[in-house]
Coordinates of C-alpha atoms in Angstrom, one line a residue:
X107 CA 24.5 -6.3 12.9
X108 CA 23.9 -6.9 9.2
X109 CA 20.0 -7.4 9.0
X110 CA 18.1 -8.5 6.0
X111 CA 14.7 -7.2 5.7
X112 CA 12.1 -8.3 2.8
X113 CA 9.2 -6.2 2.1
X114 CA 11.4 -3.2 2.7
X115 CA 9.1 -1.2 0.6
X116 CA 5.8 -2.7 2.2
X117 CA 3.8 -1.1 5.2
X118 CA 5.7 -2.8 7.9
X119 CA 9.0 -2.6 6.2
X120 CA 9.0 1.2 5.7
X121 CA 8.4 1.7 9.6
X122 CA 10.8 -0.9 10.8
X123 CA 14.1 0.1 8.8
X124 CA 14.4 3.4 10.5
X125 CA 14.4 2.0 14.0
X126 CA 16.9 -0.5 12.7
X127 CA 19.2 2.3 11.4
X128 CA 18.8 4.4 14.4
X129 CA 20.6 1.2 16.3
X130 CA 23.4 1.5 13.9
X131 CA 22.7 -1.6 12.2
X132 CA 23.4 -2.1 8.2
X133 CA 20.2 -3.1 6.1
X134 CA 20.1 -5.3 3.3
X135 CA 16.9 -4.4 1.5
X136 CA 16.1 -6.9 -1.4
X137 CA 13.7 -5.4 -3.9
X138 CA 11.7 -6.6 -7.0
X139 CA 12.2 -3.1 -9.0
X140 CA 15.2 -0.6 -7.3
X141 CA 13.3 2.4 -9.1
X142 CA 10.2 2.2 -6.8
X143 CA 12.4 2.3 -3.8
X144 CA 12.3 5.8 -2.2
X145 CA 15.2 8.2 -2.1
X146 CA 15.4 8.0 1.4
X147 CA 16.6 4.3 1.0
X148 CA 19.2 5.2 -1.7
X149 CA 20.4 8.3 0.4
X150 CA 21.4 6.1 3.7
X151 CA 24.8 4.7 3.6
X152 CA 24.1 1.9 5.9
X153 CA 21.1 0.6 3.5
X154 CA 22.1 -1.8 0.3
X155 CA 19.7 -2.1 -1.9
X156 CA 19.6 -5.5 -3.9
X157 CA 17.3 -6.2 -6.9
X158 CA 15.7 -9.6 -6.1
X159 CA 12.5 -11.5 -6.4
X160 CA 11.9 -14.4 -3.9
X161 CA 9.7 -15.8 -6.3
X162 CA 12.6 -16.6 -8.6
X163 CA 15.0 -18.2 -7.0
X164 CA 17.4 -17.2 -9.3
X165 CA 17.6 -13.6 -8.7
X166 CA 18.6 -14.4 -4.8
X167 CA 22.4 -14.9 -5.9
X168 CA 22.8 -11.2 -5.7
X169 CA 22.0 -10.8 -1.9
X170 CA 25.0 -10.8 0.6
X171 CA 25.3 -14.1 2.5
X172 CA 26.9 -12.6 5.5
X173 CA 23.7 -11.7 7.1
X174 CA 23.2 -12.0 10.9
X175 CA 19.5 -11.7 11.4
X176 CA 16.6 -11.4 9.0
X177 CA 13.0 -10.5 9.0
X178 CA 10.6 -12.1 7.0
X179 CA 7.5 -9.6 6.1
X180 CA 6.7 -10.6 2.6
X181 CA 2.7 -10.9 2.5
X182 CA -0.1 -11.1 -0.1
X183 CA -3.8 -10.2 0.1
X184 CA -4.6 -10.2 -3.5
X185 CA -7.0 -12.8 -5.3
X186 CA -4.5 -13.3 -8.4
X187 CA -5.3 -15.6 -11.4
X188 CA -2.9 -17.8 -9.4
X189 CA -3.9 -18.7 -6.0
X190 CA -1.8 -16.0 -3.6
X191 CA -1.4 -19.1 -1.1
X192 CA 0.5 -21.1 -3.7
X193 CA 2.6 -17.9 -4.3
X194 CA 3.4 -17.0 -0.7
X195 CA 4.4 -20.8 -0.2
X196 CA 7.2 -20.6 -2.9
X197 CA 8.4 -17.2 -1.6
X198 CA 8.9 -18.9 1.8
X199 CA 10.2 -21.8 0.3
X200 CA 12.8 -19.9 -1.8
X201 CA 13.6 -17.8 1.1
X202 CA 14.5 -20.5 3.5
X203 CA 16.5 -22.4 1.0
X204 CA 18.6 -19.2 0.7
X205 CA 18.8 -18.5 4.3
X206 CA 20.0 -21.9 5.0
X207 CA 22.8 -21.0 2.9
X208 CA 23.8 -18.0 4.7
X209 CA 25.1 -17.0 8.1
X210 CA 21.6 -15.9 9.2
X211 CA 21.0 -16.9 12.9
X212 CA 17.6 -15.7 13.6
X213 CA 14.6 -15.3 11.3
X214 CA 11.8 -13.1 12.7
X215 CA 8.4 -13.5 11.0
X216 CA 5.0 -11.2 11.3
X217 CA 2.1 -13.5 10.5
X218 CA -1.9 -13.6 11.6
X219 CA -3.6 -14.9 14.8
X220 CA -4.7 -18.5 13.8
X221 CA -6.4 -20.0 16.4
X222 CA -10.0 -20.3 15.1
X223 CA -11.0 -23.7 13.8
X224 CA -12.1 -22.3 10.7
X225 CA -9.9 -20.1 8.9
X226 CA -9.9 -18.2 5.9
X227 CA -7.7 -18.6 2.8
X228 CA -5.6 -15.7 3.7
X229 CA -4.9 -17.1 7.6
X230 CA -4.5 -20.6 6.3
X231 CA -1.8 -19.1 3.8
X232 CA 0.1 -17.3 6.8
X233 CA -0.1 -20.7 8.7
X234 CA 1.3 -22.6 6.2
X235 CA 4.1 -20.0 5.4
X236 CA 5.1 -20.3 9.2
X237 CA 5.6 -24.1 8.8
X238 CA 7.5 -23.7 5.4
X239 CA 10.0 -21.4 7.1
X240 CA 10.9 -23.8 10.1
X241 CA 14.6 -24.9 9.6
X242 CA 17.1 -26.5 11.5
X243 CA 19.7 -24.0 10.3
X244 CA 18.6 -20.7 11.7
X245 CA 15.7 -19.8 15.0
X246 CA 12.7 -18.7 13.7
X247 CA 10.4 -16.3 15.9
X248 CA 7.0 -15.6 14.7
X249 CA 4.6 -12.9 15.8
X250 CA 1.0 -13.6 15.0
X251 CA -1.0 -10.1 14.8
X252 CA -4.7 -9.4 14.2
X253 CA -5.9 -6.1 13.0
X254 CA -3.1 -3.4 12.7
X255 CA -4.2 0.0 13.7
X256 CA -2.0 2.9 12.3
X257 CA -2.0 5.9 10.0
X258 CA -1.7 4.3 6.0
X259 CA -3.0 0.7 7.4
X260 CA -5.6 -1.0 5.6
X261 CA -8.0 -1.8 8.5
X262 CA -7.4 1.8 9.6
X263 CA -8.3 3.5 6.1
X264 CA -11.3 1.2 5.6
X265 CA -12.7 2.0 8.9
X266 CA -11.9 5.6 8.5
X267 CA -13.7 5.5 5.1
X268 CA -16.8 3.7 6.4
X269 CA -17.1 6.1 9.5
X270 CA -16.6 9.5 7.7
X271 CA -18.7 8.8 4.8
X272 CA -21.8 6.9 6.3
X273 CA -24.0 8.7 9.2
X274 CA -26.1 5.4 9.1
X275 CA -25.5 2.2 7.8
X276 CA -27.0 -1.2 6.8
X277 CA -23.8 -3.6 7.4
X278 CA -23.1 -7.1 6.7
X279 CA -23.5 -9.7 9.8
X280 CA -19.6 -10.0 10.2
X281 CA -19.4 -6.8 11.8
X282 CA -20.0 -8.6 14.9
X283 CA -16.9 -10.8 14.5
X284 CA -14.5 -10.3 17.3
X285 CA -11.1 -9.3 17.1
X286 CA -8.2 -7.7 19.4
X287 CA -6.7 -4.6 17.4
X288 CA -3.3 -3.8 17.9
X289 CA -1.5 -0.5 17.3
X290 CA 1.2 -0.1 14.6
X291 CA 3.9 1.1 17.2
X292 CA 3.1 -1.9 19.3
X293 CA 3.7 -3.9 16.3
X294 CA 6.9 -2.2 15.5
X295 CA 8.3 -2.6 19.2
X296 CA 7.6 -6.5 19.0
X297 CA 9.8 -7.1 16.0
X298 CA 12.3 -4.5 17.0
X299 CA 12.9 -5.7 20.7
X300 CA 12.8 -9.4 19.9
X301 CA 16.1 -8.6 17.5
X302 CA 18.7 -11.2 18.6
X303 CA 17.0 -12.5 21.8
X304 CA 18.2 -16.1 22.0
X305 CA 15.2 -16.9 24.5
X306 CA 12.7 -16.3 22.0
X307 CA 14.5 -18.7 19.3
X308 CA 12.1 -21.3 17.8
X309 CA 8.8 -19.7 19.5
X310 CA 5.4 -18.7 18.4
X311 CA 3.7 -15.8 20.2
X312 CA 0.0 -13.8 19.5
X313 CA 0.6 -10.3 19.8
X314 CA -2.4 -8.3 20.7
X315 CA -3.8 -5.4 22.2
X316 CA -5.7 -5.2 25.5
X317 CA -9.5 -5.1 24.2
X318 CA -11.6 -7.6 22.7
X319 CA -14.0 -6.1 20.3
X320 CA -16.2 -6.7 17.2
X321 CA -15.7 -4.8 14.3
X322 CA -19.0 -2.6 15.0
X323 CA -17.6 -1.6 18.2
X324 CA -14.3 -0.4 16.6
X325 CA -16.3 1.4 14.0
X326 CA -18.3 3.2 16.9
X327 CA -15.0 3.9 19.2
X328 CA -13.4 5.4 15.9
X329 CA -16.4 7.9 15.4
X330 CA -16.1 8.7 19.1
X331 CA -12.5 9.8 18.6
X332 CA -13.5 11.9 15.5
X333 CA -16.7 13.4 17.5
X334 CA -19.0 11.9 15.1
X335 CA -22.4 10.1 15.8
X336 CA -23.0 6.8 13.9
X337 CA -25.6 4.3 13.6
X338 CA -25.4 0.6 12.7
X339 CA -27.8 -2.0 11.7
X340 CA -26.2 -5.4 10.7
X341 CA -28.1 -7.7 8.8
X342 CA -27.5 -11.5 8.0
X343 CA -28.9 -11.6 4.6
X344 CA -25.4 -10.1 2.6
X345 CA -23.6 -13.0 0.8
X346 CA -20.0 -12.8 0.7
X347 CA -19.8 -11.1 -2.8
X348 CA -22.5 -8.7 -1.8
X349 CA -20.3 -7.7 1.3
X350 CA -17.6 -7.5 -1.1
X351 CA -19.1 -5.0 -3.3
X352 CA -20.5 -3.0 -0.4
X353 CA -16.8 -2.8 1.2
X354 CA -15.5 -1.7 -2.2
X355 CA -18.2 1.0 -3.0
X356 CA -18.2 2.3 0.4
X357 CA -14.2 2.5 1.0
X358 CA -11.0 3.0 -1.0
X359 CA -10.1 -0.7 -1.1
X360 CA -10.0 -2.5 -4.4
X361 CA -12.5 -5.4 -5.1
X362 CA -10.1 -8.0 -4.8
X363 CA -8.5 -6.9 -1.4
X364 CA -12.5 -6.4 0.0
X365 CA -12.9 -10.0 -1.2
X366 CA -9.8 -11.1 0.9
X367 CA -10.9 -9.1 3.8
X368 CA -14.6 -10.5 3.9
X369 CA -13.4 -13.7 3.9
X370 CA -11.1 -13.0 6.9
X371 CA -13.3 -10.9 8.8
X372 CA -15.8 -14.0 9.3
X373 CA -13.3 -15.7 11.4
X374 CA -12.7 -14.6 15.1
X375 CA -9.1 -13.3 15.7
X376 CA -8.5 -13.9 19.5
X377 CA -4.9 -14.3 20.5
X378 CA -3.5 -16.8 23.3
X379 CA -2.3 -15.1 26.4
X380 CA 1.6 -15.6 27.1
X381 CA 4.2 -13.5 28.8
X382 CA 5.8 -12.2 25.8
X383 CA 4.6 -8.6 26.9
X384 CA 6.6 -9.0 30.2
X385 CA 9.7 -10.4 28.4
X386 CA 10.0 -7.4 25.9
X387 CA 8.6 -4.9 28.4
X388 CA 5.8 -3.9 26.3
X389 CA 2.3 -2.6 27.1
X390 CA -0.1 -2.7 24.1
X391 CA -2.0 0.6 23.7
X392 CA -5.6 0.7 23.4
X393 CA -7.8 0.9 20.3
X394 CA -8.7 4.6 20.8
X395 CA -5.3 5.2 21.8
X396 CA -4.1 3.8 18.5
X397 CA -6.4 5.6 16.8
X398 CA -5.8 9.4 18.3
X399 CA -2.1 8.7 17.5
X400 CA -2.7 7.5 14.0
X401 CA -4.6 11.0 13.4
X402 CA -1.5 13.2 15.1
X403 CA 0.4 11.3 12.4
X404 CA -1.9 12.2 9.5
X405 CA -2.2 16.0 10.8
X406 CA 1.8 16.6 10.8
X407 CA 1.7 14.9 7.1
X408 CA 4.0 12.2 8.5
X409 CA 2.6 9.1 7.3
X410 CA 5.5 6.7 6.4
X411 CA 4.0 4.1 4.4
X412 CA 0.3 3.5 3.1
X413 CA -1.5 0.3 1.9
X414 CA -2.7 2.4 -1.0
X415 CA 0.9 2.6 -2.4
X416 CA 0.9 -1.3 -2.6
X417 CA 0.3 -2.9 -6.2
X418 CA -2.8 -4.5 -4.6
X419 CA -4.6 -1.2 -4.8
X420 CA -4.8 -1.3 -8.3
X421 CA -5.8 -4.2 -11.0
X422 CA -3.5 -3.3 -13.7
X423 CA 0.0 -2.3 -12.9
X424 CA 1.5 -5.6 -11.0
X425 CA 5.1 -5.4 -10.0
X426 CA 7.5 -3.4 -12.2
X427 CA 7.3 0.5 -12.6
X428 CA 10.5 0.5 -15.3
X429 CA 8.2 -1.3 -17.6
X430 CA 6.1 1.7 -18.2
X431 CA 9.0 4.4 -17.7
X432 CA 9.5 4.1 -21.7
X433 CA 6.4 5.8 -23.2
X434 CA 5.5 4.5 -26.6
X435 CA 5.6 6.4 -29.8
X436 CA 4.1 4.0 -32.5
X437 CA 0.5 3.5 -32.7
X438 CA -0.2 6.2 -29.9
X439 CA -2.6 9.2 -29.6
X440 CA -1.1 12.3 -28.1
X441 CA -2.3 15.4 -26.4
X442 CA 0.8 17.9 -26.2
X443 CA 1.1 21.2 -24.8
X444 CA 3.7 23.7 -23.6
X445 CA 4.0 27.0 -22.0
X446 CA 6.8 29.1 -21.3
X447 CA 7.6 29.3 -17.3
X448 CA 8.7 32.1 -15.7
X449 CA 9.3 30.7 -11.7
X450 CA 10.4 27.0 -12.4
X451 CA 10.6 26.4 -8.7
X452 CA 6.8 27.5 -8.3
X453 CA 5.5 25.6 -11.0
X454 CA 7.3 22.3 -10.0
X455 CA 5.8 22.9 -6.6
X456 CA 2.4 22.8 -8.2
X457 CA 3.0 19.7 -10.4
X458 CA 4.2 17.8 -7.5
X459 CA 1.1 18.8 -5.3
X460 CA -1.1 17.6 -7.9
X461 CA -4.1 15.2 -7.1
X462 CA -5.5 14.1 -3.7
X463 CA -7.0 17.1 -1.9
X464 CA -5.5 19.5 -4.4
X465 CA -7.1 18.1 -7.5
X466 CA -6.3 18.2 -10.7
X467 CA -6.2 22.2 -11.4
X468 CA -9.0 22.3 -13.8
X469 CA -12.3 20.8 -14.5
X470 CA -12.7 19.0 -10.9
X471 CA -16.3 17.9 -12.0
X472 CA -15.1 16.2 -15.0
X473 CA -12.3 14.1 -13.1
X474 CA -14.8 13.2 -10.6
X475 CA -17.3 11.9 -13.1
X476 CA -14.4 9.7 -14.7
X477 CA -13.4 8.8 -11.5
X478 CA -17.0 7.5 -10.5
X479 CA -17.2 5.7 -13.7
X480 CA -13.9 3.9 -13.2
X481 CA -15.1 2.9 -9.9
X482 CA -18.6 1.7 -11.1
X483 CA -16.4 -0.8 -13.7
X484 CA -14.1 -2.1 -10.8
X485 CA -11.2 0.3 -10.7
X486 CA -9.4 2.5 -8.0
X487 CA -11.4 5.7 -8.9
X488 CA -10.1 9.1 -7.3
X489 CA -10.4 7.2 -3.8
X490 CA -7.0 6.3 -3.2
X491 CA -6.0 10.0 -3.1
X492 CA -2.1 10.3 -2.1
X493 CA 0.0 9.6 0.8
X494 CA 1.8 13.1 1.4
X495 CA 0.5 16.5 -0.3
X496 CA 3.7 17.3 -1.6
X497 CA 6.1 14.6 -1.8
X498 CA 6.0 11.9 -4.7
X499 CA 8.0 8.6 -5.3
X500 CA 8.4 6.3 -7.9
X501 CA 5.6 3.5 -6.9
X502 CA 3.2 6.0 -5.0
X503 CA -0.7 5.6 -5.8
X504 CA -2.0 9.3 -7.0
X505 CA -5.8 8.8 -7.5
X506 CA -6.3 6.6 -10.4
X507 CA -2.7 7.2 -11.3
X508 CA 0.9 5.4 -10.3
X509 CA 3.9 7.4 -10.3
X510 CA 6.1 5.7 -12.4
X511 CA 9.2 8.3 -12.3
X512 CA 9.7 11.3 -10.3
X513 CA 12.4 13.8 -10.2
X514 CA 12.2 17.4 -9.0
X515 CA 15.6 18.3 -9.5
X516 CA 15.5 17.1 -13.3
X517 CA 12.1 18.8 -13.4
X518 CA 10.0 15.5 -14.8
X519 CA 7.0 13.5 -13.3
X520 CA 5.7 10.6 -15.3
X521 CA 2.6 9.1 -14.4
X522 CA 0.6 5.8 -15.7
X523 CA -3.2 5.2 -15.5
X524 CA -4.4 2.6 -13.6
X525 CA -7.9 3.5 -14.6
X526 CA -10.2 1.3 -16.2
X527 CA -10.0 2.0 -20.3
X528 CA -9.6 -0.3 -23.5
X529 CA -5.9 1.1 -23.6
X530 CA -2.9 2.4 -21.3
X531 CA -2.2 5.9 -20.6
X532 CA 0.8 8.1 -19.6
X533 CA 0.5 11.7 -18.3
X534 CA 4.1 13.4 -18.2
X535 CA 5.1 16.8 -16.9
X536 CA 8.8 18.2 -17.7
X537 CA 10.6 21.3 -17.5
X538 CA 13.3 22.0 -19.9
X539 CA 15.3 25.4 -20.7
X540 CA 12.4 27.6 -19.3
X541 CA 9.9 25.7 -21.2
X542 CA 6.7 23.4 -19.4
X543 CA 6.0 20.4 -21.7
X544 CA 2.8 18.4 -20.6
X545 CA 2.2 15.3 -22.7
X546 CA -0.7 12.9 -22.4
X547 CA -0.2 9.7 -24.1
X548 CA -3.2 6.9 -25.3
X549 CA -2.1 3.6 -26.4
X550 CA -5.3 2.1 -27.8
X551 CA -6.4 -1.6 -27.9
X552 CA -8.0 -2.4 -30.8
X553 CA -11.1 -0.7 -32.5
X554 CA -12.7 0.3 -28.8
X555 CA -9.5 2.3 -27.8
X556 CA -9.6 4.3 -31.0
X557 CA -13.7 5.0 -30.1
X558 CA -12.8 5.8 -26.4
X559 CA -10.0 8.4 -27.7
X560 CA -12.0 10.2 -30.3
X561 CA -14.9 10.3 -27.5
X562 CA -13.1 11.5 -24.8
X563 CA -10.9 14.1 -27.1
X564 CA -13.4 16.9 -26.8
X565 CA -13.1 17.1 -23.0
X566 CA -9.3 16.4 -23.1
X567 CA -8.7 19.6 -25.0
X568 CA -10.6 21.5 -22.3
X569 CA -9.2 19.6 -19.2
X570 CA -5.3 19.6 -20.2
X571 CA -5.4 23.2 -21.6
X572 CA -6.9 24.3 -18.4
X573 CA -4.7 22.4 -16.2
X574 CA -1.4 23.4 -17.7
X575 CA -2.6 27.2 -17.7
X576 CA -3.2 27.0 -13.9
X577 CA -0.2 25.1 -13.1
X578 CA 2.0 27.7 -14.6
X579 CA 0.1 30.5 -13.0

């Protein structure tokens, strides 16, 4: 079949597409920015990449209309200047209007469990999207999941941060909220096995794991899997804002995402029982099994997708990496260095391994101080790390940078700074004719930007000089 997968570069989409390709289907992936799509998408003959944005109905004409089935995986957790629920409803409305003009017979939508009488803005938005997507022109199937547990998922990484960083913690009272976590592998099974199932047309099912747990129990069982002893005391005095700051400083999440999560974590996420497990022959794994499976993937360096690569993990860069691919020249400060290279392949391997656990090759303590200051003022800091130790793709998060361009064959890597600063910054590495060029570019915003550059210039001389020397060893 010909299948439309929206949200193709997101956490779920990246994992679902290989399953569909393995079945021999042709996949159409509408993406807002083709340059952000991984090479995997460009190399597969059965994937058609189309540049389209569901917030802009005029761009949807580029999507083929001979589609059989569509997955609706568009989702936002951000607290943008415009309320995210307005943007989500607009996306859903534009998708519906487009889908009704095509040959689509079935739309499969992944939502959240919405059974509590008092829902957060996030869950109310999910419910509203389901209502908006409903149509007489095609059959809608809605799967409503709670906490999704898998390598790279926001919930997994946040729990991991808390458990591995804090031997003892005084935590907000929402840790006593009940939920039913579900492994990512089971989520994908529901989405995959429902493909073309006519008996599921125009139905809605809650999907969940076999256990009802509090967030506190999830943290403690996670600690058991990691063979760690942890103590948790919950207190009733933390306001939502204080809870958001607690989550932000302890974990690798952004403050915007922390706020959204805190608003949702006070809501019980308990699913309604049904026969969907029997219909699709799925036996959801336990929470501990899901955690153990996630760590196997981490140990094998086979994390396919991570929430940290989403633009929500940053407060600066919004949608399009190509807008930052042309490094400005006018009105900029530059730190420019070059070295003769004896082994280009070896040097490129070092460049492609930069950041994360590897670090930045020189002045590690200075990078850590800069990361702490960035986090203190509301930035990402160094907490995001990187998805894979040696692979980089356009759009990937890399500590407090974002990968704008990565082509190892052409010997060029371009990063854009997502740290808090009075200006914009780029860091470029490229090898041409046996010469390694390393260029740091800063475009200041006003007097504050110029003062910032001159203040950090002495540190730049040491850090960037040491970095290129160590890369070129």
